[in-house]
PDB file of C-alpha atoms in Angstrom:
ATOM      1  CA  MET A  21     -35.157  13.339  44.615  1.00  0.00           C
ATOM      2  CA  ALA A  22     -31.973  11.903  46.249  1.00  0.00           C
ATOM      3  CA  TRP A  23     -32.422   8.545  44.492  1.00  0.00           C
ATOM      4  CA  LEU A  24     -32.908  10.407  41.190  1.00  0.00           C
ATOM      5  CA  ALA A  25     -29.666  12.281  41.703  1.00  0.00           C
ATOM      6  CA  ARG A  26     -27.860   8.989  42.535  1.00  0.00           C
ATOM      7  CA  GLY A  27     -29.292   7.365  39.455  1.00  0.00           C
ATOM      8  CA  SER A  28     -28.144  10.208  37.280  1.00  0.00           C
ATOM      9  CA  ALA A  29     -24.697  10.080  38.752  1.00  0.00           C
ATOM     10  CA  ARG A  30     -24.436   6.382  38.118  1.00  0.00           C
ATOM     11  CA  ALA A  31     -25.584   6.787  34.521  1.00  0.00           C
ATOM     12  CA  LEU A  32     -23.009   9.519  33.989  1.00  0.00           C
ATOM     13  CA  LEU A  33     -20.270   7.415  35.464  1.00  0.00           C
ATOM     14  CA  ALA A  34     -21.237   4.382  33.305  1.00  0.00           C
ATOM     15  CA  ALA A  35     -21.169   6.580  30.211  1.00  0.00           C
ATOM     16  CA  LEU A  36     -17.712   7.924  31.047  1.00  0.00           C
ATOM     17  CA  LEU A  37     -16.360   4.387  31.663  1.00  0.00           C
ATOM     18  CA  ALA A  38     -17.839   3.092  28.438  1.00  0.00           C
ATOM     19  CA  SER A  39     -16.293   5.864  26.333  1.00  0.00           C
ATOM     20  CA  THR A  40     -12.914   5.289  28.002  1.00  0.00           C
ATOM     21  CA  LEU A  41     -13.057   1.552  27.377  1.00  0.00           C
ATOM     22  CA  LEU A  42     -14.051   2.156  23.766  1.00  0.00           C
ATOM     23  CA  ALA A  43     -11.097   4.485  23.272  1.00  0.00           C
ATOM     24  CA  LEU A  44      -8.721   1.840  24.633  1.00  0.00           C
ATOM     25  CA  LEU A  45     -10.151  -0.777  22.298  1.00  0.00           C
ATOM     26  CA  VAL A  46      -9.929   1.159  19.103  1.00  0.00           C
ATOM     27  CA  SER A  47      -6.743   3.143  19.715  1.00  0.00           C
ATOM     28  CA  PRO A  48      -3.647   1.608  17.983  1.00  0.00           C
ATOM     29  CA  ALA A  49      -1.046   0.112  20.190  1.00  0.00           C
ATOM     30  CA  ARG A  50       2.198   2.023  20.366  1.00  0.00           C
ATOM     31  CA  GLY A  51       5.741   0.796  20.706  1.00  0.00           C
ATOM     32  CA  ARG A  52       7.093  -2.419  19.246  1.00  0.00           C
ATOM     33  CA  GLY A  53       4.412  -4.855  18.251  1.00  0.00           C
ATOM     34  CA  GLY A  54       1.757  -2.151  17.787  1.00  0.00           C
ATOM     35  CA  ARG A  55       0.057  -0.927  14.655  1.00  0.00           C
ATOM     36  CA  ASP A  56       2.215   0.903  12.056  1.00  0.00           C
ATOM     37  CA  HIS A  57       5.427  -0.902  12.971  1.00  0.00           C
ATOM     38  CA  GLY A  58       6.223   0.158  16.463  1.00  0.00           C
ATOM     39  CA  ASP A  59       9.250   2.465  16.637  1.00  0.00           C
ATOM     40  CA  TRP A  60       8.881   3.217  12.903  1.00  0.00           C
ATOM     41  CA  ASP A  61       5.107   4.066  13.267  1.00  0.00           C
ATOM     42  CA  GLU A  62       5.522   7.837  12.607  1.00  0.00           C
ATOM     43  CA  ALA A  63       6.358   9.061   9.136  1.00  0.00           C
ATOM     44  CA  SER A  64       8.971  11.318  10.707  1.00  0.00           C
ATOM     45  CA  LEU A  65      10.763   8.321  12.236  1.00  0.00           C
ATOM     46  CA  LEU A  66      10.753   5.983   9.200  1.00  0.00           C
ATOM     47  CA  PRO A  67      13.950   6.650   7.193  1.00  0.00           C
ATOM     48  CA  PRO A  68      13.457   7.384   3.491  1.00  0.00           C
ATOM     49  CA  LEU A  69      13.648   4.504   1.038  1.00  0.00           C
ATOM     50  CA  PRO A  70      17.084   4.317  -0.597  1.00  0.00           C
ATOM     51  CA  PRO A  71      17.307   4.883  -4.372  1.00  0.00           C
ATOM     52  CA  ARG A  72      15.692   1.885  -6.079  1.00  0.00           C
ATOM     53  CA  GLU A  73      18.694   1.449  -8.404  1.00  0.00           C
ATOM     54  CA  ASP A  74      20.778   0.594  -5.277  1.00  0.00           C
ATOM     55  CA  ALA A  75      19.263  -2.877  -4.744  1.00  0.00           C
ATOM     56  CA  ALA A  76      21.789  -3.858  -1.985  1.00  0.00           C
ATOM     57  CA  ARG A  77      20.945  -0.761   0.046  1.00  0.00           C
ATOM     58  CA  VAL A  78      17.155  -1.341  -0.439  1.00  0.00           C
ATOM     59  CA  ALA A  79      17.615  -4.908   0.796  1.00  0.00           C
ATOM     60  CA  ARG A  80      19.416  -3.782   3.940  1.00  0.00           C
ATOM     61  CA  PHE A  81      16.781  -1.036   4.481  1.00  0.00           C
ATOM     62  CA  VAL A  82      13.865  -3.474   4.321  1.00  0.00           C
ATOM     63  CA  THR A  83      15.640  -5.942   6.614  1.00  0.00           C
ATOM     64  CA  HIS A  84      16.362  -3.225   9.124  1.00  0.00           C
ATOM     65  CA  VAL A  85      12.869  -1.705   9.353  1.00  0.00           C
ATOM     66  CA  SER A  86      11.197  -5.139   9.492  1.00  0.00           C
ATOM     67  CA  ASP A  87      10.015  -6.481  12.835  1.00  0.00           C
ATOM     68  CA  TRP A  88       8.773  -9.791  11.357  1.00  0.00           C
ATOM     69  CA  GLY A  89       8.923 -11.897   8.291  1.00  0.00           C
ATOM     70  CA  ALA A  90       7.520 -15.053   6.734  1.00  0.00           C
ATOM     71  CA  LEU A  91       9.893 -17.946   7.023  1.00  0.00           C
ATOM     72  CA  ALA A  92       9.452 -20.860   4.675  1.00  0.00           C
ATOM     73  CA  THR A  93      10.850 -24.275   5.601  1.00  0.00           C
ATOM     74  CA  ILE A  94      10.407 -27.895   4.405  1.00  0.00           C
ATOM     75  CA  SER A  95       7.744 -29.531   6.524  1.00  0.00           C
ATOM     76  CA  THR A  96       8.326 -32.563   8.677  1.00  0.00           C
ATOM     77  CA  LEU A  97       4.639 -32.913   9.530  1.00  0.00           C
ATOM     78  CA  GLU A  98       3.373 -36.274   8.275  1.00  0.00           C
ATOM     79  CA  ALA A  99       0.414 -34.779   6.460  1.00  0.00           C
ATOM     80  CA  VAL A 100       2.543 -32.403   4.451  1.00  0.00           C
ATOM     81  CA  ARG A 101       6.016 -33.918   4.734  1.00  0.00           C
ATOM     82  CA  GLY A 102       8.427 -32.471   2.153  1.00  0.00           C
ATOM     83  CA  ARG A 103       6.195 -29.642   1.204  1.00  0.00           C
ATOM     84  CA  PRO A 104       6.759 -25.863   1.752  1.00  0.00           C
ATOM     85  CA  PHE A 105       5.685 -24.643   5.217  1.00  0.00           C
ATOM     86  CA  ALA A 106       5.579 -20.964   6.059  1.00  0.00           C
ATOM     87  CA  ASP A 107       5.220 -19.240   9.379  1.00  0.00           C
ATOM     88  CA  VAL A 108       5.449 -15.616  10.626  1.00  0.00           C
ATOM     89  CA  LEU A 109       8.383 -14.993  12.956  1.00  0.00           C
ATOM     90  CA  SER A 110       9.514 -11.907  14.856  1.00  0.00           C
ATOM     91  CA  LEU A 111      13.049 -10.821  13.988  1.00  0.00           C
ATOM     92  CA  SER A 112      15.603  -8.063  14.268  1.00  0.00           C
ATOM     93  CA  ASP A 113      18.932  -7.206  12.651  1.00  0.00           C
ATOM     94  CA  GLY A 114      19.842  -4.733  15.433  1.00  0.00           C
ATOM     95  CA  PRO A 115      18.709  -1.697  17.344  1.00  0.00           C
ATOM     96  CA  PRO A 116      16.892   1.041  15.297  1.00  0.00           C
ATOM     97  CA  GLY A 117      19.473   2.895  13.278  1.00  0.00           C
ATOM     98  CA  ALA A 118      22.218   0.338  13.900  1.00  0.00           C
ATOM     99  CA  GLY A 119      21.286  -2.728  11.852  1.00  0.00           C
ATOM    100  CA  SER A 120      23.845  -5.442  10.979  1.00  0.00           C
ATOM    101  CA  GLY A 121      21.826  -7.039   8.173  1.00  0.00           C
ATOM    102  CA  VAL A 122      21.729 -10.330  10.012  1.00  0.00           C
ATOM    103  CA  PRO A 123      18.157 -11.515  10.703  1.00  0.00           C
ATOM    104  CA  TYR A 124      18.108 -12.792  14.297  1.00  0.00           C
ATOM    105  CA  PHE A 125      15.289 -14.954  15.709  1.00  0.00           C
ATOM    106  CA  TYR A 126      14.165 -16.104  19.157  1.00  0.00           C
ATOM    107  CA  LEU A 127      12.995 -19.653  18.692  1.00  0.00           C
ATOM    108  CA  SER A 128      11.638 -22.594  20.676  1.00  0.00           C
ATOM    109  CA  PRO A 129      11.762 -26.342  19.974  1.00  0.00           C
ATOM    110  CA  LEU A 130       7.953 -26.252  20.403  1.00  0.00           C
ATOM    111  CA  GLN A 131       7.549 -24.284  17.126  1.00  0.00           C
ATOM    112  CA  LEU A 132       6.676 -26.285  14.017  1.00  0.00           C
ATOM    113  CA  SER A 133       9.192 -24.357  11.971  1.00  0.00           C
ATOM    114  CA  VAL A 134      11.984 -25.254  14.408  1.00  0.00           C
ATOM    115  CA  ASN A 135      11.054 -28.934  14.053  1.00  0.00           C
ATOM    116  CA  ASN A 136      11.417 -28.533  10.317  1.00  0.00           C
ATOM    117  CA  LEU A 137      14.754 -26.745  10.655  1.00  0.00           C
ATOM    118  CA  GLN A 138      16.181 -29.446  12.933  1.00  0.00           C
ATOM    119  CA  GLU A 139      15.799 -31.912  10.036  1.00  0.00           C
ATOM    120  CA  ASN A 140      16.606 -29.475   7.204  1.00  0.00           C
ATOM    121  CA  PRO A 141      18.147 -26.088   8.084  1.00  0.00           C
ATOM    122  CA  TYR A 142      17.514 -24.579   4.625  1.00  0.00           C
ATOM    123  CA  ALA A 143      14.938 -21.783   4.699  1.00  0.00           C
ATOM    124  CA  THR A 144      13.729 -18.700   2.827  1.00  0.00           C
ATOM    125  CA  LEU A 145      12.705 -15.473   4.564  1.00  0.00           C
ATOM    126  CA  THR A 146      10.479 -12.748   3.053  1.00  0.00           C
ATOM    127  CA  MET A 147      10.198  -9.254   4.510  1.00  0.00           C
ATOM    128  CA  THR A 148       8.030  -6.413   3.192  1.00  0.00           C
ATOM    129  CA  LEU A 149       7.532  -2.677   3.690  1.00  0.00           C
ATOM    130  CA  ALA A 150       3.817  -3.506   3.874  1.00  0.00           C
ATOM    131  CA  GLN A 151       4.432  -3.799   7.653  1.00  0.00           C
ATOM    132  CA  THR A 152       5.382  -0.115   7.802  1.00  0.00           C
ATOM    133  CA  ASN A 153       3.234   2.873   6.823  1.00  0.00           C
ATOM    134  CA  PHE A 154       5.214   3.317   3.589  1.00  0.00           C
ATOM    135  CA  CYS A 155       2.977   1.370   1.259  1.00  0.00           C
ATOM    136  CA  LYS A 156      -0.302   2.681   2.652  1.00  0.00           C
ATOM    137  CA  LYS A 157       1.016   6.226   2.524  1.00  0.00           C
ATOM    138  CA  HIS A 158       1.788   5.882  -1.163  1.00  0.00           C
ATOM    139  CA  GLY A 159      -1.239   3.717  -2.034  1.00  0.00           C
ATOM    140  CA  PHE A 160       0.807   0.631  -2.919  1.00  0.00           C
ATOM    141  CA  ASP A 161      -0.836  -2.819  -2.654  1.00  0.00           C
ATOM    142  CA  PRO A 162       1.276  -5.208  -0.550  1.00  0.00           C
ATOM    143  CA  GLN A 163       1.774  -7.426  -3.637  1.00  0.00           C
ATOM    144  CA  SER A 164       2.920  -4.513  -5.843  1.00  0.00           C
ATOM    145  CA  PRO A 165       6.716  -4.450  -6.359  1.00  0.00           C
ATOM    146  CA  LEU A 166       6.518  -0.755  -5.545  1.00  0.00           C
ATOM    147  CA  CYS A 167       5.741  -1.906  -1.997  1.00  0.00           C
ATOM    148  CA  ALA A 168       9.303  -3.155  -1.741  1.00  0.00           C
ATOM    149  CA  HIS A 169       9.918  -6.647  -0.394  1.00  0.00           C
ATOM    150  CA  ILE A 170      12.955  -8.875  -0.258  1.00  0.00           C
ATOM    151  CA  ILE A 171      13.589 -12.663  -0.300  1.00  0.00           C
ATOM    152  CA  LEU A 172      16.549 -14.057   1.569  1.00  0.00           C
ATOM    153  CA  SER A 173      17.510 -17.705   1.350  1.00  0.00           C
ATOM    154  CA  GLY A 174      20.051 -19.681   3.386  1.00  0.00           C
ATOM    155  CA  THR A 175      20.321 -21.765   6.499  1.00  0.00           C
ATOM    156  CA  VAL A 176      19.003 -21.102  10.010  1.00  0.00           C
ATOM    157  CA  THR A 177      21.389 -21.951  12.816  1.00  0.00           C
ATOM    158  CA  LYS A 178      21.783 -21.270  16.521  1.00  0.00           C
ATOM    159  CA  VAL A 179      24.070 -18.395  17.233  1.00  0.00           C
ATOM    160  CA  ASN A 180      27.359 -19.223  19.029  1.00  0.00           C
ATOM    161  CA  GLU A 181      28.416 -17.930  22.410  1.00  0.00           C
ATOM    162  CA  THR A 182      30.418 -14.908  20.954  1.00  0.00           C
ATOM    163  CA  GLU A 183      27.260 -13.716  19.087  1.00  0.00           C
ATOM    164  CA  MET A 184      24.750 -14.414  21.840  1.00  0.00           C
ATOM    165  CA  ASP A 185      24.786 -10.982  23.385  1.00  0.00           C
ATOM    166  CA  ILE A 186      24.470  -9.296  19.996  1.00  0.00           C
ATOM    167  CA  ALA A 187      21.428 -11.399  19.090  1.00  0.00           C
ATOM    168  CA  LYS A 188      19.828 -10.908  22.487  1.00  0.00           C
ATOM    169  CA  HIS A 189      20.211  -7.169  22.416  1.00  0.00           C
ATOM    170  CA  SER A 190      19.053  -6.919  18.808  1.00  0.00           C
ATOM    171  CA  LEU A 191      15.843  -8.818  19.565  1.00  0.00           C
ATOM    172  CA  PHE A 192      14.974  -7.651  23.072  1.00  0.00           C
ATOM    173  CA  ILE A 193      15.339  -3.944  22.299  1.00  0.00           C
ATOM    174  CA  ARG A 194      12.756  -4.220  19.566  1.00  0.00           C
ATOM    175  CA  HIS A 195      10.639  -6.995  20.985  1.00  0.00           C
ATOM    176  CA  PRO A 196      10.740  -6.370  24.761  1.00  0.00           C
ATOM    177  CA  GLU A 197       7.811  -8.812  25.344  1.00  0.00           C
ATOM    178  CA  MET A 198      10.251 -11.677  24.568  1.00  0.00           C
ATOM    179  CA  LYS A 199      11.902 -11.123  27.939  1.00  0.00           C
ATOM    180  CA  THR A 200       8.700 -12.402  29.602  1.00  0.00           C
ATOM    181  CA  TRP A 201       8.191 -15.479  27.537  1.00  0.00           C
ATOM    182  CA  PRO A 202       8.167 -18.676  29.610  1.00  0.00           C
ATOM    183  CA  SER A 203      11.572 -20.246  30.065  1.00  0.00           C
ATOM    184  CA  SER A 204      10.030 -23.673  30.015  1.00  0.00           C
ATOM    185  CA  HIS A 205       9.774 -23.297  26.240  1.00  0.00           C
ATOM    186  CA  ASN A 206      13.591 -23.495  26.023  1.00  0.00           C
ATOM    187  CA  TRP A 207      14.009 -20.406  23.853  1.00  0.00           C
ATOM    188  CA  PHE A 208      17.277 -19.926  21.954  1.00  0.00           C
ATOM    189  CA  PHE A 209      18.757 -17.331  19.609  1.00  0.00           C
ATOM    190  CA  ALA A 210      19.217 -18.205  15.954  1.00  0.00           C
ATOM    191  CA  LYS A 211      20.030 -16.390  12.733  1.00  0.00           C
ATOM    192  CA  LEU A 212      19.664 -16.807   8.985  1.00  0.00           C
ATOM    193  CA  ASN A 213      22.971 -17.381   7.227  1.00  0.00           C
ATOM    194  CA  ILE A 214      22.199 -15.644   3.960  1.00  0.00           C
ATOM    195  CA  THR A 215      23.366 -17.230   0.706  1.00  0.00           C
ATOM    196  CA  SER A 216      20.984 -15.723  -1.854  1.00  0.00           C
ATOM    197  CA  ILE A 217      19.094 -12.427  -2.023  1.00  0.00           C
ATOM    198  CA  TRP A 218      16.294 -11.147  -4.305  1.00  0.00           C
ATOM    199  CA  VAL A 219      14.897  -7.590  -4.212  1.00  0.00           C
ATOM    200  CA  LEU A 220      11.481  -6.699  -5.656  1.00  0.00           C
ATOM    201  CA  ASP A 221      11.088  -2.942  -5.509  1.00  0.00           C
ATOM    202  CA  TYR A 222      10.091  -2.061  -9.053  1.00  0.00           C
ATOM    203  CA  PHE A 223       8.643  -3.532 -12.243  1.00  0.00           C
ATOM    204  CA  GLY A 224      10.725  -5.802 -14.470  1.00  0.00           C
ATOM    205  CA  GLY A 225      11.485  -8.735 -12.148  1.00  0.00           C
ATOM    206  CA  PRO A 226      13.631  -9.284  -9.098  1.00  0.00           C
ATOM    207  CA  LYS A 227      17.109  -7.841  -8.677  1.00  0.00           C
ATOM    208  CA  ILE A 228      19.786 -10.268  -7.502  1.00  0.00           C
ATOM    209  CA  VAL A 229      22.114  -9.075  -4.731  1.00  0.00           C
ATOM    210  CA  THR A 230      25.080 -11.067  -3.527  1.00  0.00           C
ATOM    211  CA  PRO A 231      25.692 -11.492   0.220  1.00  0.00           C
ATOM    212  CA  GLU A 232      28.954  -9.569  -0.196  1.00  0.00           C
ATOM    213  CA  GLU A 233      27.140  -6.585  -1.732  1.00  0.00           C
ATOM    214  CA  TYR A 234      24.462  -6.807   0.965  1.00  0.00           C
ATOM    215  CA  TYR A 235      26.872  -6.784   3.899  1.00  0.00           C
ATOM    216  CA  ASN A 236      29.164  -4.104   2.372  1.00  0.00           C
ATOM    217  CA  VAL A 237      26.370  -1.558   2.528  1.00  0.00           C
ATOM    218  CA  THR A 238      27.023   1.229   5.029  1.00  0.00           C
ATOM    219  CA  VAL A 239      23.656   1.862   6.805  1.00  0.00           C
ATOM    220  CA  GLN A 240      22.931   5.486   7.557  1.00  0.00           C
TER     221      GLN A 240
END
């Protein structure tokens, strides 16, 4: 009977471990980089979308709540030289609730996009509320203009010494994993110098926002 009791105990322990492992696998990650946009993952924490008629404010809002975007550059790869080349990059315009509007990046010369930028610094960045719970909550498809997204065009450059600490704080507070990335990859801080802005947040085509209008917004 003792062996039967031991066998039952092992079976019970195995079942408990299996259920715990399953819960870990299917539970969404929390914090930055997890499902539903990290620090903005709860509806109570995501600020309300600004009025759609205020395109400059909508643009700043989308930039600020975005943790990543798709950056399009001109390829230097021989197979697709001179053609558009897009990649997803983590970004930040500042700590939650204190965005500057400047998209900062943490880049490495090993990245294909960086090779492209070294030859041609012009790039276009797209960010969308599809990365938050906003569009799912309202039933908006990511391609729908109601699922607001913005397109920023300009040049990507390394930040200077006076801006280094701002870029570092902006990125590391929202992407803490970056602190552990291997130094051998020669990471550096960069930003998008915005020259053109398009906002798609409703039907009827994109709204054009000037950089001056964009940066003059007071973020609340």
